[in-house]
Coordinates of C-alpha atoms in Angstrom, one line a residue:
M1 CA 35.6 107.7 85.8
L2 CA 36.1 104.4 84.1
V3 CA 33.1 103.1 82.2
L4 CA 33.2 99.4 81.3
A5 CA 30.5 99.3 78.7
S6 CA 27.9 101.6 77.2
A7 CA 24.3 100.9 78.1
T8 CA 22.5 100.3 74.9
P9 CA 18.7 100.5 75.2
I10 CA 16.9 97.3 74.5
N11 CA 13.7 99.2 73.7
D12 CA 14.0 102.9 72.7
V13 CA 10.2 103.2 72.4
N14 CA 9.3 101.9 75.9
P15 CA 12.2 102.3 78.3
T16 CA 10.6 99.9 80.9
L17 CA 11.6 96.2 80.6
S18 CA 10.5 93.3 82.7
L19 CA 11.5 89.7 83.0
K20 CA 11.1 86.9 85.5
S21 CA 13.8 84.4 86.8
V22 CA 13.1 81.3 88.8
F23 CA 15.6 80.0 91.3
P24 CA 16.3 77.1 91.3
P25 CA 17.4 75.9 89.0
I26 CA 20.3 78.3 88.7
L27 CA 20.1 78.2 85.0
P28 CA 21.9 80.6 82.7
L29 CA 22.4 84.0 83.0
K30 CA 23.3 84.7 79.5
T31 CA 21.0 87.2 77.9
T32 CA 20.4 88.2 74.3
H33 CA 18.9 91.5 73.1
T34 CA 18.3 93.6 70.0
N35 CA 17.4 97.2 69.4
D36 CA 14.1 96.2 67.8
P37 CA 11.3 97.8 69.9
T38 CA 9.2 94.7 69.3
S39 CA 11.8 92.3 70.6
S40 CA 11.3 90.2 73.7
P41 CA 13.1 90.8 77.0
P42 CA 16.5 89.2 77.5
R43 CA 16.4 85.4 77.6
L44 CA 18.1 83.7 80.6
S45 CA 20.6 80.9 79.7
N46 CA 22.8 78.8 81.9
T47 CA 25.3 80.0 84.6
L48 CA 27.9 77.9 86.3
I49 CA 27.4 79.4 89.8
N50 CA 26.9 76.7 92.4
L51 CA 24.7 77.6 95.3
P52 CA 22.3 75.6 97.5
R53 CA 18.7 75.3 96.4
L54 CA 16.3 78.0 97.4
P55 CA 12.9 76.2 96.9
G56 CA 10.2 78.3 95.2
F57 CA 12.4 81.4 95.0
E58 CA 11.6 83.7 92.1
M59 CA 12.9 87.1 91.0
D60 CA 10.8 89.5 88.9
F61 CA 13.0 92.2 87.3
T62 CA 11.8 95.6 86.0
F63 CA 14.3 97.9 84.4
D64 CA 13.8 101.7 83.8
Q65 CA 16.2 102.6 81.0
S66 CA 15.5 106.3 81.3
K67 CA 17.6 106.2 84.5
R68 CA 21.1 105.2 83.5
L69 CA 23.9 104.0 85.8
R70 CA 27.7 103.9 85.2
P71 CA 28.8 100.3 84.9
F72 CA 32.0 100.7 86.9
E73 CA 30.1 102.2 89.8
V74 CA 27.5 99.3 89.6
Y75 CA 30.3 96.7 89.7
Q76 CA 32.2 98.4 92.6
T77 CA 29.0 98.8 94.7
A78 CA 27.8 95.2 93.9
I79 CA 31.1 93.7 95.0
Q80 CA 31.1 95.7 98.2
L81 CA 27.5 94.8 99.0
M82 CA 28.2 91.1 98.1
Y83 CA 31.2 91.2 100.4
E84 CA 29.2 92.6 103.3
T85 CA 26.3 90.2 102.7
V86 CA 28.4 86.9 102.5
Q87 CA 29.9 87.7 106.0
R88 CA 26.5 86.7 107.4
G89 CA 25.0 83.2 107.6
W90 CA 23.2 81.8 104.6
D91 CA 20.0 81.2 106.5
E92 CA 20.1 84.4 108.5
K93 CA 17.0 86.5 108.2
V94 CA 17.3 90.1 106.8
H95 CA 15.3 92.5 109.0
M96 CA 14.1 95.8 107.6
M97 CA 16.6 97.0 105.0
V98 CA 20.2 96.4 104.0
A99 CA 21.8 99.1 101.8
E100 CA 25.2 99.9 100.1
Q101 CA 26.3 103.2 98.7
I102 CA 29.9 104.2 98.0
E103 CA 30.7 107.9 98.6
G104 CA 31.0 109.8 95.3
Y105 CA 29.0 107.2 93.3
D106 CA 25.6 107.9 91.9
V107 CA 24.2 104.4 92.7
I108 CA 22.6 102.9 95.7
M109 CA 21.7 99.2 96.1
L110 CA 19.4 97.9 98.8
F111 CA 17.3 95.0 100.0
L112 CA 14.0 95.5 101.7
N113 CA 12.2 92.9 103.8
H114 CA 8.4 93.2 103.2
Q115 CA 7.4 90.8 105.9
S116 CA 6.4 91.4 109.5
P117 CA 8.5 89.4 112.0
T118 CA 5.7 87.0 112.6
E119 CA 5.5 85.8 109.0
S120 CA 6.8 82.3 108.4
D121 CA 8.5 83.1 105.1
Q122 CA 11.3 85.7 105.5
L123 CA 13.9 87.3 103.3
Q124 CA 17.2 85.5 104.0
I125 CA 20.8 86.1 103.2
G126 CA 20.8 83.3 100.6
H127 CA 18.0 85.1 98.7
C128 CA 20.0 88.3 98.7
V129 CA 23.1 86.6 97.4
A130 CA 21.3 84.9 94.6
A131 CA 19.3 88.0 93.6
L132 CA 22.3 90.3 93.6
Y133 CA 24.4 88.0 91.5
R134 CA 21.6 87.4 89.0
A135 CA 20.7 91.1 88.8
I136 CA 24.3 92.1 87.9
A137 CA 24.6 89.2 85.5
V138 CA 21.4 90.2 83.7
M139 CA 22.6 93.8 83.5
T140 CA 26.0 92.7 82.2
D141 CA 24.7 90.3 79.6
G142 CA 22.0 92.6 78.3
V143 CA 24.1 95.8 78.6
I144 CA 21.3 97.4 80.5
F145 CA 23.0 99.4 83.2
C146 CA 20.0 101.3 84.5
Q147 CA 17.6 101.5 87.4
L148 CA 16.3 98.1 88.4
R149 CA 13.6 96.9 90.8
C150 CA 13.4 93.2 91.6
H151 CA 10.5 91.7 93.5
L152 CA 11.6 88.6 95.5
S153 CA 9.1 85.9 96.1
V154 CA 8.9 82.4 97.6
F155 CA 6.1 80.2 96.1
E156 CA 4.6 83.4 94.6
K157 CA 4.5 85.2 98.0
Q158 CA 6.5 88.4 97.9
I159 CA 9.1 88.4 100.7
G160 CA 11.2 91.4 99.7
A161 CA 12.8 93.6 97.0
L162 CA 16.1 94.5 95.6
S163 CA 16.6 98.0 94.2
I164 CA 19.5 99.3 92.2
A165 CA 19.0 103.0 91.4
P166 CA 20.6 106.4 91.0
L167 CA 21.2 107.9 94.5
K168 CA 19.1 111.0 93.7
D169 CA 15.9 109.0 93.3
S170 CA 13.7 108.5 96.3
L171 CA 14.0 105.2 98.1
A172 CA 10.3 104.8 98.3
A173 CA 9.9 105.1 94.6
T174 CA 12.8 102.7 93.7
V175 CA 11.9 100.0 96.1
G176 CA 8.3 100.1 97.0
G177 CA 6.7 101.9 94.1
G178 CA 4.5 103.7 96.6
G179 CA 4.5 105.6 99.8
G180 CA 6.6 105.0 102.8
G181 CA 9.9 105.8 104.4
G182 CA 13.4 105.8 103.1
N183 CA 14.7 106.5 106.6
F184 CA 18.3 105.3 106.7
T185 CA 18.4 105.5 110.5
A186 CA 16.4 102.3 110.8
M187 CA 18.4 100.0 108.5
S188 CA 21.7 98.2 108.2
K189 CA 23.6 100.4 105.9
S190 CA 27.2 100.8 104.7
N191 CA 28.2 104.1 103.3
L192 CA 31.7 103.2 102.1
T193 CA 34.6 105.4 101.2
L194 CA 37.0 103.3 99.2
E195 CA 40.5 103.5 100.8
T196 CA 43.1 105.1 98.7
D197 CA 46.1 104.9 101.0
V198 CA 46.7 101.2 100.9
A199 CA 49.0 101.7 97.9
T200 CA 49.6 104.4 95.3
T201 CA 48.3 104.1 91.8
A202 CA 51.8 104.3 90.4
T203 CA 52.8 101.3 92.6
L204 CA 49.8 99.4 91.6
R205 CA 50.6 99.8 87.9
A206 CA 53.7 97.8 88.4
N207 CA 53.4 94.1 87.6
S208 CA 54.2 93.0 91.1
G209 CA 53.8 94.6 94.6
T210 CA 52.3 94.2 98.0
V211 CA 49.1 95.8 99.4
R212 CA 48.2 95.7 103.1
D213 CA 44.7 95.6 104.4
A214 CA 43.6 99.0 105.7
D215 CA 41.6 97.3 108.5
D216 CA 44.3 94.8 109.5
A217 CA 47.9 95.7 108.5
R218 CA 49.0 92.2 109.4
F219 CA 47.0 90.8 106.4
S220 CA 48.7 91.5 103.1
I221 CA 48.4 90.6 99.4
T222 CA 51.4 90.2 97.2
Y223 CA 50.3 90.3 93.6
H224 CA 51.9 89.3 90.3
F225 CA 50.3 90.3 87.0
M226 CA 51.1 87.7 84.3
G227 CA 50.6 89.7 81.1
R228 CA 47.4 88.4 79.5
S229 CA 44.5 90.8 79.5
I230 CA 40.9 89.9 80.6
T231 CA 38.0 92.2 79.8
S232 CA 36.9 94.4 82.7
K233 CA 33.4 93.0 82.8
E234 CA 34.8 89.4 82.9
V235 CA 37.0 90.4 85.9
S236 CA 34.1 92.1 87.6
M237 CA 31.7 89.2 87.1
V238 CA 34.2 86.4 88.1
V239 CA 35.1 88.2 91.3
L240 CA 31.4 88.7 92.1
E241 CA 30.7 85.1 91.4
A242 CA 33.6 83.9 93.5
M243 CA 32.3 86.0 96.5
A244 CA 28.8 84.6 96.0
S245 CA 30.2 81.1 96.0
T246 CA 31.5 81.5 99.5
A247 CA 28.1 82.5 100.9
P248 CA 26.9 79.1 102.0
F249 CA 30.0 78.5 104.1
K250 CA 30.7 79.8 107.6
K251 CA 33.4 82.4 107.4
D252 CA 35.6 80.7 110.0
A253 CA 35.4 77.4 108.1
E254 CA 38.7 76.4 106.4
C255 CA 38.7 77.0 102.6
D256 CA 40.7 74.2 101.2
E257 CA 40.0 75.0 97.6
L258 CA 37.5 77.1 95.7
D259 CA 37.3 77.0 91.9
V260 CA 34.9 79.3 90.1
V261 CA 34.3 79.8 86.4
S262 CA 32.7 83.0 85.1
N263 CA 29.2 82.8 83.7
T264 CA 30.6 83.4 80.2
G265 CA 33.3 80.7 80.6
G266 CA 35.9 83.3 79.7
S267 CA 37.8 83.4 83.0
F268 CA 38.1 81.6 86.3
I269 CA 39.4 82.0 89.8
I270 CA 41.2 79.3 91.9
I271 CA 41.6 79.9 95.6
E272 CA 43.6 77.5 97.7
S273 CA 44.8 77.0 101.3
L274 CA 48.4 76.2 101.9
H275 CA 47.5 74.5 105.1
S276 CA 49.9 76.6 107.1
S277 CA 50.5 75.5 110.7
R278 CA 50.5 79.1 111.8
K279 CA 47.2 80.4 110.3
R280 CA 44.1 78.7 109.1
F281 CA 43.0 79.9 105.7
T282 CA 39.2 80.4 106.0
Y283 CA 36.4 81.6 103.7
G284 CA 36.5 84.9 105.6
W285 CA 40.1 85.4 104.4
A286 CA 39.2 84.3 100.9
T287 CA 36.5 86.9 100.6
R288 CA 38.7 89.6 102.0
A289 CA 41.4 88.8 99.5
L290 CA 38.8 89.0 96.7
R291 CA 37.7 92.4 97.9
I292 CA 41.2 93.8 98.1
L293 CA 42.1 92.3 94.7
Y294 CA 39.2 94.1 93.0
Q295 CA 38.9 97.4 94.9
H296 CA 42.5 98.1 95.8
I297 CA 44.6 96.5 93.1
I298 CA 42.8 96.0 89.8
A299 CA 40.3 98.8 89.7
P300 CA 42.5 101.7 90.8
A301 CA 45.3 100.8 88.4
K302 CA 42.9 99.7 85.6
K303 CA 45.0 96.5 85.2
W304 CA 42.5 94.0 83.9
G305 CA 44.3 90.7 83.4
D306 CA 45.7 87.4 84.7
V307 CA 47.0 87.8 88.3
W308 CA 48.4 85.5 90.9
L309 CA 48.1 86.5 94.6
E310 CA 50.1 85.4 97.6
I311 CA 47.9 85.8 100.6
K312 CA 49.9 86.4 103.8
Y313 CA 49.4 87.1 107.5
D314 CA 52.4 88.5 109.4
D315 CA 54.2 88.2 106.1
V316 CA 53.8 84.4 106.1
K317 CA 51.9 83.0 103.1
F318 CA 48.9 80.9 104.0
G319 CA 46.8 81.0 100.8
E320 CA 46.9 81.6 97.1
L321 CA 44.5 83.0 94.5
R322 CA 44.8 82.9 90.7
M323 CA 42.5 84.7 88.3
L324 CA 43.1 83.6 84.8
R325 CA 41.7 84.1 81.3
A326 CA 40.3 80.8 80.0
T327 CA 41.7 79.3 76.9
A328 CA 41.0 76.1 75.0
G329 CA 43.4 74.3 77.4
T330 CA 42.6 76.1 80.6
R331 CA 38.9 75.8 81.1
N332 CA 39.3 74.4 84.6
G333 CA 41.6 74.6 87.6
T334 CA 43.3 71.3 86.9
D335 CA 44.4 72.5 83.5
A336 CA 45.4 75.8 84.9
R337 CA 47.8 74.2 87.4
K338 CA 49.5 72.2 84.6
E339 CA 50.4 75.5 82.9
E340 CA 52.3 76.9 85.9

């Protein structure tokens, strides 16, 4: 199992850490920490993610560092959960519970709606997208890959919770902190087994190749690695951020162009439509390409670096994606195109 980073405790004396984040503004997700047991929780700094305003939305995080998680499993699960979440409408209400767990991984992520259907303030997809992105960014920046409970509130009224926890822990404890169910039969849940037959690992280790979607063989990705390395956490975060950035758009809306810079500024993704007369390139196809890129090309082969994708349907290219390491001259999409 690949581990992207070691989880260094922020506080070895008291393993429980709390911090609050207000949304909006979507200000920084850079965190700082020390091993000094008297130090403050991580400080939030600015992030470049661009999402609609969520008035009065607050996230109150609590970490339990005695229950560690593997970073690679956290990233894989978060990207799958984000993919499933952004397929739904930004304002769509989340009823009961939404959960994600990948077979073989000791981590489960779930959202719980605390409100009755008659309440005016309800947990929505937009809240889930913002909370999941921020939770993973805080984990990454603070190197605190451990059990997390996040209370989600609107104007100080709790509307739901996000839990990221080891699978073996009870759902009632990780989400509610009290009694109650944990009955998976009454929730929207994806128990995913990552496909391994889309391409062999040996093939993926080549610098170029083609992978077909296991769900629709007419949709394919031709990839070209370009030689420059990017850290695994940079790759994971910029893919997560690109997915989150598609959330406000309808999945059948055409995606002319999407430029996303990672929260560290160290990498970026450019996604473009080729305006093909045969197939519209939509945000739905963009998010599917991002998922295949991460789960079926980069992660299995452990090739963390610059890559160019030709996105095809019936072997006809109708979109492109570039993921590039940022340098002094390539901090935005315009400069990146000049380099090609």
